[in-house]
């Protein structure tokens, strides 16, 4: 994509389900309530993997919506319209600071931080695409079709 991103930039990506489970673990330990917690990934994802996984998810799904028999990563990467949409998120593509997780590491029952590698990211983005980013045309009180954790298996 034409966003001019460096391969050395990393982002702290964690699934929302993990955040919810981690908050629940903290709430179950009243002795831990007086601390500040950074719910971060100790292994931040390279931005190149994030952007590449968006391309992979788009390549797997968008061709059916556009009525194109096959859509390659090159087609997506060279598509100016795709760059325009992705550029809306450019402010997120900067090096996240390294946060102190020592308080979090002391909380009992905190689930392990998921590995957000390329394929995990692509699967998460694919889930968002297939769910049409929670299409706002549906009823406001609609029950979600699936959870990200169930989708990622």
mmCIF file with all atom_site columns, C-alpha atoms in Angstrom:
data_model
loop_
_atom_site.group_PDB
_atom_site.id
_atom_site.type_symbol
_atom_site.label_atom_id
_atom_site.label_alt_id
_atom_site.label_comp_id
_atom_site.label_asym_id
_atom_site.label_entity_id
_atom_site.label_seq_id
_atom_site.pdbx_PDB_ins_code
_atom_site.Cartn_x
_atom_site.Cartn_y
_atom_site.Cartn_z
_atom_site.occupancy
_atom_site.B_iso_or_equiv
_atom_site.pdbx_formal_charge
_atom_site.auth_seq_id
_atom_site.auth_comp_id
_atom_site.auth_asym_id
_atom_site.auth_atom_id
_atom_site.pdbx_PDB_model_num
ATOM 1   C CA . UNK A 1 1   ? 0.000   0.000   0.000   1.00 0.00 ? 1   UNK A CA 1
ATOM 2   C CA . UNK A 1 2   ? 1.101   3.565   -0.519  1.00 0.00 ? 2   UNK A CA 1
ATOM 3   C CA . UNK A 1 3   ? 1.175   4.473   3.160   1.00 0.00 ? 3   UNK A CA 1
ATOM 4   C CA . UNK A 1 4   ? 4.981   4.668   3.425   1.00 0.00 ? 4   UNK A CA 1
ATOM 5   C CA . UNK A 1 5   ? 5.171   2.474   6.537   1.00 0.00 ? 5   UNK A CA 1
ATOM 6   C CA . UNK A 1 6   ? 8.450   1.254   8.006   1.00 0.00 ? 6   UNK A CA 1
ATOM 7   C CA . UNK A 1 7   ? 8.923   -2.432  8.751   1.00 0.00 ? 7   UNK A CA 1
ATOM 8   C CA . UNK A 1 8   ? 10.228  -1.518  12.208  1.00 0.00 ? 8   UNK A CA 1
ATOM 9   C CA . UNK A 1 9   ? 6.897   -0.039  13.381  1.00 0.00 ? 9   UNK A CA 1
ATOM 10  C CA . UNK A 1 10  ? 4.930   -2.260  15.775  1.00 0.00 ? 10  UNK A CA 1
ATOM 11  C CA . UNK A 1 11  ? 1.420   -2.018  17.225  1.00 0.00 ? 11  UNK A CA 1
ATOM 12  C CA . UNK A 1 12  ? 0.033   -3.460  20.408  1.00 0.00 ? 12  UNK A CA 1
ATOM 13  C CA . UNK A 1 13  ? -2.823  -5.611  19.127  1.00 0.00 ? 13  UNK A CA 1
ATOM 14  C CA . UNK A 1 14  ? -4.959  -7.748  21.440  1.00 0.00 ? 14  UNK A CA 1
ATOM 15  C CA . UNK A 1 15  ? -8.385  -9.288  20.822  1.00 0.00 ? 15  UNK A CA 1
ATOM 16  C CA . UNK A 1 16  ? -11.295 -7.660  22.632  1.00 0.00 ? 16  UNK A CA 1
ATOM 17  C CA . UNK A 1 17  ? -12.312 -11.066 24.025  1.00 0.00 ? 17  UNK A CA 1
ATOM 18  C CA . UNK A 1 18  ? -8.916  -11.319 25.748  1.00 0.00 ? 18  UNK A CA 1
ATOM 19  C CA . UNK A 1 19  ? -9.353  -7.807  27.173  1.00 0.00 ? 19  UNK A CA 1
ATOM 20  C CA . UNK A 1 20  ? -12.773 -8.755  28.590  1.00 0.00 ? 20  UNK A CA 1
ATOM 21  C CA . UNK A 1 21  ? -11.439 -12.002 30.093  1.00 0.00 ? 21  UNK A CA 1
ATOM 22  C CA . UNK A 1 22  ? -8.464  -10.148 31.595  1.00 0.00 ? 22  UNK A CA 1
ATOM 23  C CA . UNK A 1 23  ? -10.661 -7.450  33.158  1.00 0.00 ? 23  UNK A CA 1
ATOM 24  C CA . UNK A 1 24  ? -12.840 -10.214 34.579  1.00 0.00 ? 24  UNK A CA 1
ATOM 25  C CA . UNK A 1 25  ? -9.766  -11.888 36.119  1.00 0.00 ? 25  UNK A CA 1
ATOM 26  C CA . UNK A 1 26  ? -8.720  -8.581  37.715  1.00 0.00 ? 26  UNK A CA 1
ATOM 27  C CA . UNK A 1 27  ? -12.232 -8.025  39.097  1.00 0.00 ? 27  UNK A CA 1
ATOM 28  C CA . UNK A 1 28  ? -12.173 -11.514 40.673  1.00 0.00 ? 28  UNK A CA 1
ATOM 29  C CA . UNK A 1 29  ? -9.079  -10.498 42.692  1.00 0.00 ? 29  UNK A CA 1
ATOM 30  C CA . UNK A 1 30  ? -10.079 -7.635  45.026  1.00 0.00 ? 30  UNK A CA 1
ATOM 31  C CA . UNK A 1 31  ? -6.530  -7.466  46.401  1.00 0.00 ? 31  UNK A CA 1
ATOM 32  C CA . UNK A 1 32  ? -5.423  -6.368  42.923  1.00 0.00 ? 32  UNK A CA 1
ATOM 33  C CA . UNK A 1 33  ? -7.895  -3.504  42.499  1.00 0.00 ? 33  UNK A CA 1
ATOM 34  C CA . UNK A 1 34  ? -5.553  -0.718  43.623  1.00 0.00 ? 34  UNK A CA 1
ATOM 35  C CA . UNK A 1 35  ? -3.180  -0.932  40.665  1.00 0.00 ? 35  UNK A CA 1
ATOM 36  C CA . UNK A 1 36  ? -2.968  0.327   37.112  1.00 0.00 ? 36  UNK A CA 1
ATOM 37  C CA . UNK A 1 37  ? -3.020  -2.327  34.413  1.00 0.00 ? 37  UNK A CA 1
ATOM 38  C CA . UNK A 1 38  ? -1.718  -2.114  30.873  1.00 0.00 ? 38  UNK A CA 1
ATOM 39  C CA . UNK A 1 39  ? -3.657  -4.686  28.861  1.00 0.00 ? 39  UNK A CA 1
ATOM 40  C CA . UNK A 1 40  ? -1.035  -4.974  26.182  1.00 0.00 ? 40  UNK A CA 1
ATOM 41  C CA . UNK A 1 41  ? 0.653   -7.618  24.115  1.00 0.00 ? 41  UNK A CA 1
ATOM 42  C CA . UNK A 1 42  ? 4.248   -8.321  25.187  1.00 0.00 ? 42  UNK A CA 1
ATOM 43  C CA . UNK A 1 43  ? 4.979   -9.173  21.524  1.00 0.00 ? 43  UNK A CA 1
ATOM 44  C CA . UNK A 1 44  ? 3.623   -6.265  19.457  1.00 0.00 ? 44  UNK A CA 1
ATOM 45  C CA . UNK A 1 45  ? 2.652   -7.004  15.862  1.00 0.00 ? 45  UNK A CA 1
ATOM 46  C CA . UNK A 1 46  ? 4.748   -5.481  13.081  1.00 0.00 ? 46  UNK A CA 1
ATOM 47  C CA . UNK A 1 47  ? 2.638   -2.973  11.135  1.00 0.00 ? 47  UNK A CA 1
ATOM 48  C CA . UNK A 1 48  ? 3.685   -4.732  7.936   1.00 0.00 ? 48  UNK A CA 1
ATOM 49  C CA . UNK A 1 49  ? 1.961   -7.877  9.243   1.00 0.00 ? 49  UNK A CA 1
ATOM 50  C CA . UNK A 1 50  ? -1.136  -5.861  10.162  1.00 0.00 ? 50  UNK A CA 1
ATOM 51  C CA . UNK A 1 51  ? -1.403  -4.234  6.734   1.00 0.00 ? 51  UNK A CA 1
ATOM 52  C CA . UNK A 1 52  ? -0.461  -7.476  4.963   1.00 0.00 ? 52  UNK A CA 1
ATOM 53  C CA . UNK A 1 53  ? -3.109  -9.390  6.896   1.00 0.00 ? 53  UNK A CA 1
ATOM 54  C CA . UNK A 1 54  ? -5.703  -6.802  5.878   1.00 0.00 ? 54  UNK A CA 1
ATOM 55  C CA . UNK A 1 55  ? -4.691  -7.449  2.250   1.00 0.00 ? 55  UNK A CA 1
ATOM 56  C CA . UNK A 1 56  ? -4.913  -11.217 2.803   1.00 0.00 ? 56  UNK A CA 1
ATOM 57  C CA . UNK A 1 57  ? -8.382  -10.958 4.363   1.00 0.00 ? 57  UNK A CA 1
ATOM 58  C CA . UNK A 1 58  ? -9.534  -8.633  1.574   1.00 0.00 ? 58  UNK A CA 1
ATOM 59  C CA . UNK A 1 59  ? -8.130  -10.952 -1.078  1.00 0.00 ? 59  UNK A CA 1
ATOM 60  C CA . UNK A 1 60  ? -9.994  -13.910 0.471   1.00 0.00 ? 60  UNK A CA 1
ATOM 61  C CA . UNK A 1 61  ? -13.358 -12.153 0.651   1.00 0.00 ? 61  UNK A CA 1
ATOM 62  C CA . UNK A 1 62  ? -13.792 -8.982  -1.356  1.00 0.00 ? 62  UNK A CA 1
ATOM 63  C CA . UNK A 1 63  ? -13.595 -10.564 -4.812  1.00 0.00 ? 63  UNK A CA 1
ATOM 64  C CA . UNK A 1 64  ? -17.024 -12.113 -4.238  1.00 0.00 ? 64  UNK A CA 1
ATOM 65  C CA . UNK A 1 65  ? -18.523 -8.708  -3.441  1.00 0.00 ? 65  UNK A CA 1
ATOM 66  C CA . UNK A 1 66  ? -16.885 -7.034  -6.419  1.00 0.00 ? 66  UNK A CA 1
ATOM 67  C CA . UNK A 1 67  ? -17.811 -9.890  -8.765  1.00 0.00 ? 67  UNK A CA 1
ATOM 68  C CA . UNK A 1 68  ? -14.184 -10.406 -9.709  1.00 0.00 ? 68  UNK A CA 1
ATOM 69  C CA . UNK A 1 69  ? -13.190 -14.069 -10.200 1.00 0.00 ? 69  UNK A CA 1
ATOM 70  C CA . UNK A 1 70  ? -9.782  -13.694 -8.520  1.00 0.00 ? 70  UNK A CA 1
ATOM 71  C CA . UNK A 1 71  ? -8.299  -10.767 -6.672  1.00 0.00 ? 71  UNK A CA 1
ATOM 72  C CA . UNK A 1 72  ? -4.582  -10.961 -5.937  1.00 0.00 ? 72  UNK A CA 1
ATOM 73  C CA . UNK A 1 73  ? -2.664  -9.205  -3.197  1.00 0.00 ? 73  UNK A CA 1
ATOM 74  C CA . UNK A 1 74  ? -1.058  -7.078  -5.924  1.00 0.00 ? 74  UNK A CA 1
ATOM 75  C CA . UNK A 1 75  ? -4.528  -6.015  -7.138  1.00 0.00 ? 75  UNK A CA 1
ATOM 76  C CA . UNK A 1 76  ? -5.464  -4.950  -3.609  1.00 0.00 ? 76  UNK A CA 1
ATOM 77  C CA . UNK A 1 77  ? -2.078  -3.360  -2.845  1.00 0.00 ? 77  UNK A CA 1
ATOM 78  C CA . UNK A 1 78  ? -2.130  -1.311  -6.060  1.00 0.00 ? 78  UNK A CA 1
ATOM 79  C CA . UNK A 1 79  ? -5.733  -0.208  -5.721  1.00 0.00 ? 79  UNK A CA 1
ATOM 80  C CA . UNK A 1 80  ? -5.898  3.522   -4.940  1.00 0.00 ? 80  UNK A CA 1
ATOM 81  C CA . UNK A 1 81  ? -9.406  3.184   -3.495  1.00 0.00 ? 81  UNK A CA 1
ATOM 82  C CA . UNK A 1 82  ? -8.117  0.562   -1.059  1.00 0.00 ? 82  UNK A CA 1
ATOM 83  C CA . UNK A 1 83  ? -5.276  2.893   -0.053  1.00 0.00 ? 83  UNK A CA 1
ATOM 84  C CA . UNK A 1 84  ? -7.762  5.700   0.549   1.00 0.00 ? 84  UNK A CA 1
ATOM 85  C CA . UNK A 1 85  ? -9.806  3.517   2.913   1.00 0.00 ? 85  UNK A CA 1
ATOM 86  C CA . UNK A 1 86  ? -6.714  2.191   4.670   1.00 0.00 ? 86  UNK A CA 1
ATOM 87  C CA . UNK A 1 87  ? -5.249  5.699   5.013   1.00 0.00 ? 87  UNK A CA 1
ATOM 88  C CA . UNK A 1 88  ? -8.090  6.538   7.406   1.00 0.00 ? 88  UNK A CA 1
ATOM 89  C CA . UNK A 1 89  ? -6.258  4.275   9.891   1.00 0.00 ? 89  UNK A CA 1
ATOM 90  C CA . UNK A 1 90  ? -2.761  5.645   9.199   1.00 0.00 ? 90  UNK A CA 1
ATOM 91  C CA . UNK A 1 91  ? -2.642  7.502   12.521  1.00 0.00 ? 91  UNK A CA 1
ATOM 92  C CA . UNK A 1 92  ? -2.779  4.128   14.281  1.00 0.00 ? 92  UNK A CA 1
ATOM 93  C CA . UNK A 1 93  ? 0.288   2.867   12.415  1.00 0.00 ? 93  UNK A CA 1
ATOM 94  C CA . UNK A 1 94  ? 2.994   4.243   14.682  1.00 0.00 ? 94  UNK A CA 1
ATOM 95  C CA . UNK A 1 95  ? 5.270   2.579   17.224  1.00 0.00 ? 95  UNK A CA 1
ATOM 96  C CA . UNK A 1 96  ? 3.334   1.883   20.378  1.00 0.00 ? 96  UNK A CA 1
ATOM 97  C CA . UNK A 1 97  ? 5.281   2.412   23.605  1.00 0.00 ? 97  UNK A CA 1
ATOM 98  C CA . UNK A 1 98  ? 6.420   -0.565  25.669  1.00 0.00 ? 98  UNK A CA 1
ATOM 99  C CA . UNK A 1 99  ? 4.133   -0.686  28.688  1.00 0.00 ? 99  UNK A CA 1
ATOM 100 C CA . UNK A 1 100 ? 4.938   -2.066  32.120  1.00 0.00 ? 100 UNK A CA 1
ATOM 101 C CA . UNK A 1 101 ? 2.942   -5.295  32.514  1.00 0.00 ? 101 UNK A CA 1
ATOM 102 C CA . UNK A 1 102 ? 4.291   -6.190  35.979  1.00 0.00 ? 102 UNK A CA 1
ATOM 103 C CA . UNK A 1 103 ? 0.960   -5.483  37.732  1.00 0.00 ? 103 UNK A CA 1
ATOM 104 C CA . UNK A 1 104 ? -0.891  -7.581  35.193  1.00 0.00 ? 104 UNK A CA 1
ATOM 105 C CA . UNK A 1 105 ? 1.583   -10.441 35.562  1.00 0.00 ? 105 UNK A CA 1
ATOM 106 C CA . UNK A 1 106 ? 0.760   -10.632 39.316  1.00 0.00 ? 106 UNK A CA 1
ATOM 107 C CA . UNK A 1 107 ? -2.987  -11.154 38.817  1.00 0.00 ? 107 UNK A CA 1
ATOM 108 C CA . UNK A 1 108 ? -4.076  -14.779 39.209  1.00 0.00 ? 108 UNK A CA 1
ATOM 109 C CA . UNK A 1 109 ? -6.112  -16.345 36.394  1.00 0.00 ? 109 UNK A CA 1
ATOM 110 C CA . UNK A 1 110 ? -5.145  -13.793 33.727  1.00 0.00 ? 110 UNK A CA 1
ATOM 111 C CA . UNK A 1 111 ? -5.408  -15.662 30.437  1.00 0.00 ? 111 UNK A CA 1
ATOM 112 C CA . UNK A 1 112 ? -2.267  -15.854 28.319  1.00 0.00 ? 112 UNK A CA 1
ATOM 113 C CA . UNK A 1 113 ? -1.935  -13.058 25.789  1.00 0.00 ? 113 UNK A CA 1
ATOM 114 C CA . UNK A 1 114 ? -2.818  -14.440 22.349  1.00 0.00 ? 114 UNK A CA 1
ATOM 115 C CA . UNK A 1 115 ? -0.103  -14.515 19.722  1.00 0.00 ? 115 UNK A CA 1
ATOM 116 C CA . UNK A 1 116 ? -1.248  -12.000 17.105  1.00 0.00 ? 116 UNK A CA 1
ATOM 117 C CA . UNK A 1 117 ? 0.842   -13.300 14.229  1.00 0.00 ? 117 UNK A CA 1
ATOM 118 C CA . UNK A 1 118 ? 0.096   -12.686 10.558  1.00 0.00 ? 118 UNK A CA 1
ATOM 119 C CA . UNK A 1 119 ? -2.449  -15.506 10.196  1.00 0.00 ? 119 UNK A CA 1
ATOM 120 C CA . UNK A 1 120 ? -4.247  -14.630 13.467  1.00 0.00 ? 120 UNK A CA 1
ATOM 121 C CA . UNK A 1 121 ? -4.548  -11.024 12.315  1.00 0.00 ? 121 UNK A CA 1
ATOM 122 C CA . UNK A 1 122 ? -5.787  -12.094 8.865   1.00 0.00 ? 122 UNK A CA 1
ATOM 123 C CA . UNK A 1 123 ? -8.384  -14.345 10.499  1.00 0.00 ? 123 UNK A CA 1
ATOM 124 C CA . UNK A 1 124 ? -9.582  -11.494 12.731  1.00 0.00 ? 124 UNK A CA 1
ATOM 125 C CA . UNK A 1 125 ? -9.853  -9.115  9.764   1.00 0.00 ? 125 UNK A CA 1
ATOM 126 C CA . UNK A 1 126 ? -11.596 -11.813 7.739   1.00 0.00 ? 126 UNK A CA 1
ATOM 127 C CA . UNK A 1 127 ? -14.124 -12.202 10.568  1.00 0.00 ? 127 UNK A CA 1
ATOM 128 C CA . UNK A 1 128 ? -14.793 -8.430  10.487  1.00 0.00 ? 128 UNK A CA 1
ATOM 129 C CA . UNK A 1 129 ? -15.269 -8.502  6.724   1.00 0.00 ? 129 UNK A CA 1
ATOM 130 C CA . UNK A 1 130 ? -17.590 -11.521 6.855   1.00 0.00 ? 130 UNK A CA 1
ATOM 131 C CA . UNK A 1 131 ? -19.631 -9.857  9.606   1.00 0.00 ? 131 UNK A CA 1
ATOM 132 C CA . UNK A 1 132 ? -19.778 -6.760  7.378   1.00 0.00 ? 132 UNK A CA 1
ATOM 133 C CA . UNK A 1 133 ? -18.194 -4.798  10.229  1.00 0.00 ? 133 UNK A CA 1
ATOM 134 C CA . UNK A 1 134 ? -21.471 -5.239  12.127  1.00 0.00 ? 134 UNK A CA 1
ATOM 135 C CA . UNK A 1 135 ? -23.524 -3.783  9.325   1.00 0.00 ? 135 UNK A CA 1
ATOM 136 C CA . UNK A 1 136 ? -25.503 -0.858  10.763  1.00 0.00 ? 136 UNK A CA 1
ATOM 137 C CA . UNK A 1 137 ? -28.508 -1.700  8.570   1.00 0.00 ? 137 UNK A CA 1
ATOM 138 C CA . UNK A 1 138 ? -29.490 -4.538  10.927  1.00 0.00 ? 138 UNK A CA 1
ATOM 139 C CA . UNK A 1 139 ? -31.662 -4.039  14.021  1.00 0.00 ? 139 UNK A CA 1
ATOM 140 C CA . UNK A 1 140 ? -29.941 -2.266  16.900  1.00 0.00 ? 140 UNK A CA 1
ATOM 141 C CA . UNK A 1 141 ? -30.731 -5.099  19.314  1.00 0.00 ? 141 UNK A CA 1
ATOM 142 C CA . UNK A 1 142 ? -29.527 -7.904  17.017  1.00 0.00 ? 142 UNK A CA 1
ATOM 143 C CA . UNK A 1 143 ? -27.718 -10.812 18.633  1.00 0.00 ? 143 UNK A CA 1
ATOM 144 C CA . UNK A 1 144 ? -24.141 -11.245 17.364  1.00 0.00 ? 144 UNK A CA 1
ATOM 145 C CA . UNK A 1 145 ? -23.759 -14.177 14.959  1.00 0.00 ? 145 UNK A CA 1
ATOM 146 C CA . UNK A 1 146 ? -20.471 -15.362 16.438  1.00 0.00 ? 146 UNK A CA 1
ATOM 147 C CA . UNK A 1 147 ? -17.599 -14.346 18.643  1.00 0.00 ? 147 UNK A CA 1
ATOM 148 C CA . UNK A 1 148 ? -14.095 -13.667 17.411  1.00 0.00 ? 148 UNK A CA 1
ATOM 149 C CA . UNK A 1 149 ? -12.742 -16.428 19.673  1.00 0.00 ? 149 UNK A CA 1
ATOM 150 C CA . UNK A 1 150 ? -15.165 -18.981 18.213  1.00 0.00 ? 150 UNK A CA 1
ATOM 151 C CA . UNK A 1 151 ? -14.270 -17.847 14.691  1.00 0.00 ? 151 UNK A CA 1
ATOM 152 C CA . UNK A 1 152 ? -10.528 -18.076 15.313  1.00 0.00 ? 152 UNK A CA 1
ATOM 153 C CA . UNK A 1 153 ? -10.975 -21.598 16.709  1.00 0.00 ? 153 UNK A CA 1
#
